[in-house]
Short mmCIF file of C-alpha atoms in Angstrom, two decimals:
data_model
loop_
_atom_site.label_atom_id
_atom_site.label_comp_id
_atom_site.label_asym_id
_atom_site.label_seq_id
_atom_site.Cartn_x
_atom_site.Cartn_y
_atom_site.Cartn_z
CA MET A 52 102.47 17.77 274.32
CA PRO A 53 103.78 14.61 272.67
CA GLU A 54 100.30 13.64 271.50
CA ASN A 55 100.08 16.83 269.49
CA SER A 56 103.21 16.39 267.43
CA ALA A 57 103.13 17.41 263.81
CA GLY A 58 100.87 15.41 261.63
CA THR A 59 98.16 14.41 264.03
CA LEU A 60 94.98 15.75 262.59
CA ALA A 61 92.32 13.96 264.52
CA THR A 62 90.92 15.07 267.81
CA PRO A 63 91.02 12.45 270.57
CA PRO A 64 88.58 9.72 269.61
CA SER A 65 85.33 10.25 271.41
CA ALA A 66 83.01 7.42 272.34
CA THR A 67 79.69 8.05 270.66
CA PRO A 68 79.31 10.48 267.80
CA ARG A 69 76.17 12.50 268.17
CA ILE A 70 74.45 14.53 265.54
CA LYS A 71 72.78 17.07 267.83
CA PRO A 72 74.82 17.66 270.94
CA PRO A 73 73.82 20.09 273.67
CA ARG A 74 75.13 23.55 272.86
CA ARG A 75 76.63 24.22 276.24
CA LEU A 76 77.94 27.75 276.47
CA ALA A 77 79.76 27.74 279.78
CA GLY A 78 83.49 28.23 279.89
CA THR A 79 85.79 30.21 282.15
CA VAL A 80 84.34 33.00 284.25
CA TYR A 81 84.46 36.23 282.26
CA ARG A 82 87.15 38.46 283.71
CA GLY A 83 85.22 41.69 283.85
CA ARG A 84 86.62 44.65 285.70
CA GLU A 85 85.27 47.11 288.29
CA GLY A 86 82.15 47.81 286.25
CA MET A 87 81.10 44.16 286.09
CA TRP A 88 81.80 43.42 289.75
CA SER A 89 80.02 46.59 290.84
CA TRP A 90 77.01 45.31 288.94
CA VAL A 91 77.29 41.83 290.50
CA LEU A 92 77.38 43.40 293.99
CA HIS A 93 74.50 45.69 293.06
CA ARG A 94 72.43 42.65 292.03
CA ILE A 95 73.26 40.68 295.18
CA THR A 96 72.54 43.58 297.53
CA GLY A 97 69.42 44.49 295.57
CA THR A 98 68.02 40.96 295.83
CA ALA A 99 68.84 40.84 299.54
CA ILE A 100 67.07 44.18 300.11
CA TYR A 101 64.06 42.92 298.15
CA PHE A 102 63.66 39.92 300.45
CA PHE A 103 64.07 42.15 303.49
CA LEU A 104 61.30 44.41 302.19
CA LEU A 105 58.97 41.42 301.78
CA VAL A 106 59.51 40.46 305.43
CA HIS A 107 59.33 44.09 306.50
CA ILE A 108 55.93 44.63 304.84
CA LEU A 109 54.63 41.47 306.49
CA ASP A 110 55.81 42.41 310.00
CA THR A 111 54.61 46.00 309.71
CA SER A 112 51.19 44.90 308.48
CA LEU A 113 50.86 42.88 311.69
CA VAL A 114 50.41 46.12 313.64
CA ARG A 115 46.92 46.48 312.10
CA LEU A 116 45.97 42.86 312.54
CA ASN A 117 47.35 42.09 315.97
CA PRO A 118 49.45 44.61 317.92
CA GLY A 119 50.50 41.94 320.39
CA ALA A 120 51.88 39.71 317.68
CA TYR A 121 53.59 42.73 316.18
CA ASN A 122 55.40 43.43 319.47
CA GLY A 123 56.38 39.77 319.68
CA VAL A 124 57.92 39.89 316.21
CA ILE A 125 59.75 43.14 316.93
CA ASP A 126 61.14 41.64 320.12
CA THR A 127 62.74 38.81 318.16
CA TYR A 128 64.65 41.47 316.20
CA LYS A 129 66.67 42.12 319.35
CA THR A 130 68.26 38.69 319.25
CA PRO A 131 71.95 38.61 318.18
CA ILE A 132 71.18 36.80 314.92
CA MET A 133 68.71 39.47 313.86
CA GLY A 134 71.17 42.13 315.05
CA LEU A 135 73.79 40.71 312.69
CA GLY A 136 71.11 40.56 310.02
CA GLU A 137 70.47 44.26 310.51
CA LEU A 138 74.18 44.92 310.15
CA GLY A 139 74.14 43.00 306.87
CA LEU A 140 71.07 44.93 305.77
CA VAL A 141 72.73 48.29 306.38
CA ILE A 142 75.86 47.11 304.57
CA ALA A 143 73.73 46.08 301.59
CA ILE A 144 71.61 49.24 301.56
CA VAL A 145 74.56 51.62 301.84
CA TYR A 146 76.34 49.94 298.91
CA HIS A 147 73.17 49.81 296.83
CA ALA A 148 72.41 53.47 297.50
CA LEU A 149 75.91 54.75 296.76
CA ASN A 150 76.32 52.62 293.64
CA GLY A 151 72.86 53.73 292.54
CA LEU A 152 74.10 57.32 292.62
CA ARG A 153 77.13 56.20 290.59
CA ILE A 154 74.86 54.64 287.95
CA ILE A 155 72.75 57.83 287.82
CA ALA A 156 75.94 59.82 287.20
CA ILE A 157 76.94 57.40 284.43
CA ASP A 158 73.55 57.60 282.73
CA PHE A 159 72.83 61.32 283.10
CA PHE A 160 76.14 63.18 282.97
CA ALA A 161 78.49 63.34 280.01
CA TRP A 162 81.50 62.86 282.32
CA GLY A 163 79.96 59.83 284.03
CA PRO A 164 81.07 56.93 281.80
CA LYS A 165 84.64 58.20 281.64
CA ARG A 166 84.90 58.54 285.41
CA GLN A 167 83.10 55.32 286.29
CA ARG A 168 86.19 53.64 287.72
CA ALA A 169 87.01 56.61 289.98
CA LEU A 170 83.34 56.76 290.98
CA PHE A 171 83.47 53.09 291.90
CA ILE A 172 86.50 53.65 294.10
CA GLY A 173 84.63 56.56 295.70
CA VAL A 174 81.64 54.29 296.34
CA ILE A 175 83.84 51.69 298.04
CA VAL A 176 85.67 54.28 300.17
CA LEU A 177 82.44 55.96 301.30
CA TRP A 178 80.89 52.56 301.94
CA VAL A 179 83.78 51.48 304.18
CA ILE A 180 83.73 54.79 306.08
CA LEU A 181 79.97 54.65 306.70
CA ILE A 182 80.07 51.02 307.79
CA ALA A 183 83.10 51.70 310.00
CA GLY A 184 80.93 54.29 311.76
CA PHE A 185 77.86 52.08 312.05
CA ALA A 186 79.23 48.60 312.74
CA PRO A 187 80.82 49.26 316.18
CA ARG A 188 77.63 50.84 317.52
CA GLN A 189 75.49 48.01 316.19
CA ILE A 190 77.82 45.33 317.56
CA ALA A 191 77.86 47.10 320.94
CA ASN A 192 74.05 47.07 320.88
CA ILE A 193 73.96 43.37 320.03
CA ILE A 194 76.26 42.60 322.97
CA LEU A 195 74.20 44.78 325.31
CA GLU A 196 70.97 43.07 324.27
CA ALA A 197 72.51 39.63 324.59
CA THR A 198 73.93 40.33 328.08
CA GLY A 199 70.63 41.74 329.33
CA HIS A 200 71.63 45.32 329.94
CA PRO A 201 69.37 48.01 328.49
CA SER A 202 70.56 49.22 325.14
CA ALA A 203 72.10 52.63 324.86
CA MET B 222 126.01 40.39 269.96
CA SER B 223 128.22 43.30 269.08
CA THR B 224 127.38 46.77 270.23
CA ALA B 225 125.15 48.69 267.89
CA VAL B 226 126.83 51.12 265.51
CA LEU B 227 125.06 54.18 264.19
CA GLU B 228 124.90 53.87 260.44
CA GLY B 229 125.31 51.64 257.50
CA GLN B 230 125.33 48.26 259.14
CA PRO B 231 122.75 46.21 257.32
CA THR B 232 123.60 43.20 259.40
CA ALA B 233 120.77 40.96 260.41
CA PRO B 234 118.87 42.43 263.31
CA ALA B 235 119.37 40.71 266.62
CA GLU B 236 117.27 37.62 266.62
CA VAL B 237 113.96 38.03 268.36
CA PRO B 238 114.12 35.75 271.37
CA SER B 239 111.74 32.85 271.25
CA PHE B 240 109.90 31.15 274.07
CA THR B 241 107.42 28.41 274.60
CA ALA B 242 103.83 29.46 274.99
CA THR B 243 101.19 27.07 276.24
CA LEU B 244 97.73 27.58 274.88
CA ILE B 245 94.74 25.83 276.38
CA ILE B 246 91.99 25.91 273.80
CA ARG B 247 88.36 25.00 274.34
CA ARG B 248 87.66 22.53 271.57
CA TYR B 249 84.33 21.31 270.34
CA ASP B 250 83.40 19.29 267.30
CA PRO B 251 79.63 18.81 267.13
CA GLU B 252 79.99 15.63 265.07
CA VAL B 253 82.22 13.91 267.62
CA ASP B 254 82.03 15.57 271.01
CA ALA B 255 79.08 15.60 273.32
CA GLU B 256 80.61 18.41 275.32
CA PRO B 257 83.35 20.96 274.68
CA TYR B 258 86.69 20.09 276.25
CA TRP B 259 89.99 21.83 276.90
CA GLN B 260 93.08 20.83 274.97
CA ASP B 261 96.58 22.20 275.48
CA PHE B 262 99.25 22.95 272.91
CA ASP B 263 102.87 24.05 273.33
CA VAL B 264 104.23 26.31 270.61
CA THR B 265 107.54 28.09 270.18
CA MET B 266 106.75 31.73 269.61
CA HIS B 267 108.46 35.12 269.44
CA GLY B 268 107.72 38.28 271.35
CA THR B 269 106.48 39.92 268.18
CA ASP B 270 103.85 37.22 267.64
CA ARG B 271 100.17 37.54 268.35
CA VAL B 272 97.72 34.99 269.65
CA LEU B 273 96.52 34.57 266.07
CA ASP B 274 100.05 33.53 265.03
CA ALA B 275 100.06 30.91 267.77
CA LEU B 276 96.70 29.60 266.56
CA HIS B 277 98.02 29.46 262.99
CA LYS B 278 101.08 27.58 264.15
CA ILE B 279 98.94 25.05 265.97
CA LYS B 280 96.65 24.63 262.98
CA TRP B 281 99.45 24.36 260.43
CA GLU B 282 101.93 22.28 262.40
CA GLN B 283 100.14 20.39 265.15
CA ASP B 284 96.42 19.94 264.67
CA GLY B 285 94.80 20.88 261.38
CA SER B 286 91.35 20.28 262.77
CA LEU B 287 91.49 23.40 264.94
CA SER B 288 88.84 25.77 263.63
CA PHE B 289 88.66 29.52 264.01
CA ARG B 290 87.63 32.51 261.92
CA ARG B 291 90.07 35.08 260.69
CA SER B 292 90.25 37.12 257.54
CA CYS B 293 92.40 40.24 257.39
CA ALA B 294 94.46 39.38 260.48
CA HIS B 295 95.06 43.08 261.12
CA GLY B 296 92.18 44.19 263.29
CA VAL B 297 89.97 45.52 260.52
CA CYS B 298 87.59 42.75 259.50
CA GLY B 299 86.48 41.74 262.97
CA SER B 300 86.45 38.00 262.33
CA ASP B 301 88.65 36.70 265.12
CA ALA B 302 87.04 37.95 268.32
CA MET B 303 87.55 35.30 270.99
CA ARG B 304 87.88 35.01 274.72
CA ILE B 305 91.58 35.17 275.61
CA ASN B 306 92.37 34.60 279.28
CA GLY B 307 88.74 35.28 280.13
CA ARG B 308 88.41 38.54 278.22
CA ASN B 309 87.09 39.25 274.75
CA ARG B 310 89.90 40.26 272.43
CA LEU B 311 90.81 40.11 268.76
CA ALA B 312 93.40 37.33 268.41
CA CYS B 313 95.15 39.42 265.74
CA LYS B 314 95.55 42.42 268.07
CA THR B 315 96.69 40.57 271.18
CA LEU B 316 100.46 40.32 271.43
CA LEU B 317 101.77 37.29 273.29
CA LYS B 318 104.28 39.43 275.15
CA ASP B 319 101.42 41.40 276.70
CA LEU B 320 100.07 38.24 278.30
CA ASP B 321 101.43 36.47 281.35
CA LEU B 322 103.45 33.72 279.67
CA SER B 323 104.36 32.00 282.93
CA LYS B 324 100.78 30.75 282.88
CA PRO B 325 98.97 29.02 280.06
CA ILE B 326 96.86 31.16 277.74
CA TYR B 327 93.22 30.18 277.76
CA VAL B 328 91.46 30.63 274.44
CA GLU B 329 87.76 29.96 273.95
CA ALA B 330 84.90 31.10 271.78
CA ILE B 331 82.99 34.26 272.63
CA LYS B 332 80.13 33.73 275.03
CA GLY B 333 76.38 34.04 274.55
CA LEU B 334 76.18 32.98 270.91
CA PRO B 335 75.60 29.33 269.95
CA LEU B 336 78.87 27.42 269.71
CA GLU B 337 79.37 25.84 266.29
CA LYS B 338 82.87 24.41 266.36
CA ASP B 339 86.02 25.14 268.40
CA LEU B 340 86.31 28.94 268.35
CA ILE B 341 83.51 29.52 265.87
CA VAL B 342 80.07 30.68 266.99
CA ASP B 343 76.84 31.24 265.11
CA MET B 344 76.81 35.00 264.46
CA ASP B 345 73.28 35.10 263.01
CA PRO B 346 71.54 36.39 266.19
CA PHE B 347 74.18 39.11 266.40
CA PHE B 348 73.64 40.29 262.84
CA GLU B 349 69.87 40.00 263.19
CA SER B 350 69.84 42.58 265.96
CA TYR B 351 72.27 44.71 263.94
CA LYS B 352 69.88 44.64 260.98
CA SER B 353 66.87 45.44 263.13
CA ILE B 354 68.15 48.90 264.06
CA GLN B 355 68.22 49.86 260.34
CA PRO B 356 71.94 50.53 259.94
CA PHE B 357 71.70 52.65 256.80
CA LEU B 358 71.11 56.29 255.93
CA ILE B 359 67.44 57.26 255.95
CA ALA B 360 66.96 60.51 254.01
CA SER B 361 64.03 61.96 252.12
CA SER B 362 66.02 64.14 249.71
CA LYS B 363 67.35 62.61 246.53
CA PRO B 364 71.10 62.06 246.54
CA GLU B 365 71.67 64.57 243.74
CA LYS B 366 74.45 66.46 245.48
CA GLU B 367 76.52 65.87 248.55
CA ARG B 368 74.92 66.29 251.94
CA ILE B 369 76.97 68.97 253.62
CA GLN B 370 78.02 68.44 257.19
CA SER B 371 80.14 70.60 259.48
CA VAL B 372 83.21 69.27 261.24
CA ALA B 373 81.39 69.45 264.57
CA GLN B 374 78.39 67.55 263.16
CA ARG B 375 80.68 64.85 261.85
CA ALA B 376 82.59 64.67 265.12
CA ARG B 377 79.34 64.07 267.03
CA PHE B 378 79.18 60.41 265.95
CA ASP B 379 82.79 59.81 264.90
CA GLU B 380 83.42 57.38 267.72
CA THR B 381 80.70 54.95 266.72
CA THR B 382 81.73 54.86 263.05
CA LYS B 383 84.75 52.81 264.11
CA CYS B 384 82.78 49.65 264.83
CA ILE B 385 83.95 46.55 262.92
CA LEU B 386 81.09 44.29 264.10
CA CYS B 387 83.39 41.75 265.72
CA ALA B 388 80.86 41.04 268.49
CA ALA B 389 83.48 41.37 271.24
CA CYS B 390 81.26 43.88 273.06
CA THR B 391 77.94 42.11 272.65
CA SER B 392 79.37 38.78 273.76
CA SER B 393 81.02 40.37 276.81
CA CYS B 394 77.70 41.66 278.10
CA PRO B 395 76.24 39.74 281.07
CA VAL B 396 72.74 40.82 280.05
CA PHE B 397 73.27 39.37 276.57
CA TRP B 398 74.52 36.04 278.01
CA THR B 399 71.37 35.49 280.00
CA ASP B 400 68.89 37.26 277.77
CA GLY B 401 69.44 36.55 274.10
CA GLN B 402 66.66 38.99 273.19
CA TYR B 403 68.69 42.06 274.20
CA PHE B 404 69.81 44.07 271.18
CA GLY B 405 73.33 44.16 272.60
CA PRO B 406 75.98 46.88 272.63
CA ALA B 407 77.05 46.52 268.99
CA ALA B 408 73.55 47.12 267.62
CA ILE B 409 73.13 50.18 269.87
CA VAL B 410 76.53 51.53 268.82
CA ASN B 411 75.51 51.27 265.18
CA ALA B 412 72.16 52.88 265.90
CA HIS B 413 74.06 55.69 267.65
CA ARG B 414 76.12 56.16 264.50
CA PHE B 415 72.98 57.11 262.54
CA ILE B 416 70.87 58.66 265.31
CA PHE B 417 73.46 61.42 265.80
CA ASP B 418 74.28 61.82 262.09
CA SER B 419 72.92 65.21 260.97
CA ARG B 420 72.29 63.85 257.42
CA ASP B 421 70.05 61.09 258.68
CA GLU B 422 66.31 61.55 259.22
CA GLY B 423 65.50 58.21 260.82
CA ALA B 424 66.63 58.98 264.35
CA GLN B 425 63.12 58.78 265.75
CA VAL B 426 62.53 55.40 264.12
CA ARG B 427 65.66 53.97 265.73
CA LEU B 428 64.97 55.58 269.10
CA ASP B 429 61.52 53.97 269.04
CA ILE B 430 63.06 50.58 268.23
CA LEU B 431 65.54 50.91 271.10
CA ASN B 432 62.99 52.33 273.56
CA ASP B 433 61.96 48.78 274.31
CA LYS B 434 62.11 46.32 277.18
CA GLU B 435 64.93 44.59 275.27
CA GLY B 436 66.43 47.85 274.04
CA VAL B 437 68.79 50.30 275.72
CA TRP B 438 67.05 49.95 279.08
CA ARG B 439 68.49 46.46 279.43
CA CYS B 440 71.96 48.01 279.75
CA ARG B 441 73.27 47.60 283.30
CA THR B 442 76.43 49.70 282.74
CA THR B 443 78.89 46.88 283.51
CA PHE B 444 81.42 48.47 281.13
CA ASN B 445 82.47 45.02 279.90
CA CYS B 446 81.72 46.21 276.37
CA THR B 447 83.89 49.32 276.71
CA ASP B 448 86.76 47.20 278.05
CA ALA B 449 86.35 44.59 275.30
CA CYS B 450 86.11 46.88 272.25
CA PRO B 451 89.24 46.40 270.11
CA ARG B 452 88.60 49.77 268.48
CA GLY B 453 88.50 51.67 271.75
CA ILE B 454 84.91 52.80 271.33
CA GLU B 455 83.38 53.99 274.59
CA VAL B 456 80.42 51.72 274.11
CA THR B 457 78.74 52.30 277.45
CA LYS B 458 78.92 56.04 276.89
CA ALA B 459 77.30 55.67 273.47
CA ILE B 460 74.50 53.61 275.02
CA ALA B 461 74.04 56.28 277.72
CA GLU B 462 73.75 58.93 274.99
CA VAL B 463 71.04 56.93 273.26
CA LYS B 464 69.21 56.54 276.60
CA ALA B 465 69.41 60.32 277.10
CA ALA B 466 68.14 60.94 273.56
CA ILE B 467 65.13 58.72 274.21
CA ILE B 468 64.36 60.64 277.41
CA ARG B 469 64.68 63.97 275.58
CA GLY B 470 62.56 62.60 272.77
CA LYS B 471 65.05 63.56 270.06
CA ALA B 472 68.64 63.10 269.02
#
């Protein structure tokens, strides 16, 4: 850094001095560990599940208003896009449920906070196993629906 | 270098190898800059040096305008908490050799408190929430003789007596970044220190203060605070204990 050789005291001259600048707080992304990223995932999946529930309440309420329209809506759920959406929903719910149990353990058991990292690994392992069981069946169903054969 | 001999050789110890460390520091001078900006400095350092030593070297030899807080420089006063490579650390407790020196070292002010200048933030909101949990002994008896406490009673809150109020935990908390009203981990740790002290009679007062929308229930157990604490306090665990005490209705 030749500009920063000994003796230079001033910061690079800036154009317009301002008395009250915006106090921007952003910097680098905080490098949190498992705990922080588990929370980020929990938030994302939680928000996704919330929006699903909104739609779900609307479509289920249709059954009282207009059973025909209800059947029409349910039929659209057999399209591949909705099938993939269901897969995403199950992925989100399984993570949210398992991590929820982890948070309960952290809050209610003395051993919880100390074991949180191991618990998180357990959550991820269980999550992968459960999805590995569900995803092939769901994808098979999507293909069956798309190709016109009756679903299993 | 000759081979080491056992005794009586007061020769100069082998010279500590030096290397060049690059620090990229987030600078901000409110009287000149509209926005904070990153500035890099190269300094020749030794493996025994800490980030604080590098900052001193920059300030003393390269750019005297660099501003940061530090007092004891030995991890006791809690003045020099800053974000080093994206994590809250005390500059005086972070050895350069423990960092990846093949990459530059990013140093910036702690997050979530108003930036004043360079690495200095306004700590007033932090100390306000500390004050609001009444961090002092509340006892009805006159202090005429010592208040006897068993070893086990003392051990109950030993962990949270270690806090040095450096704000590394509070400013590592994602809830605190987005919601400045949250008491923050440090205030809860210091409430914990008195709530579980057998000599103190104000536990219920503090539990009522923390049983609030912006109290312990804001904690999302991200464990950033536990990872950031330079004193090794299990902050998230302490918060969980306060939550449990509120549910039980007593300490």
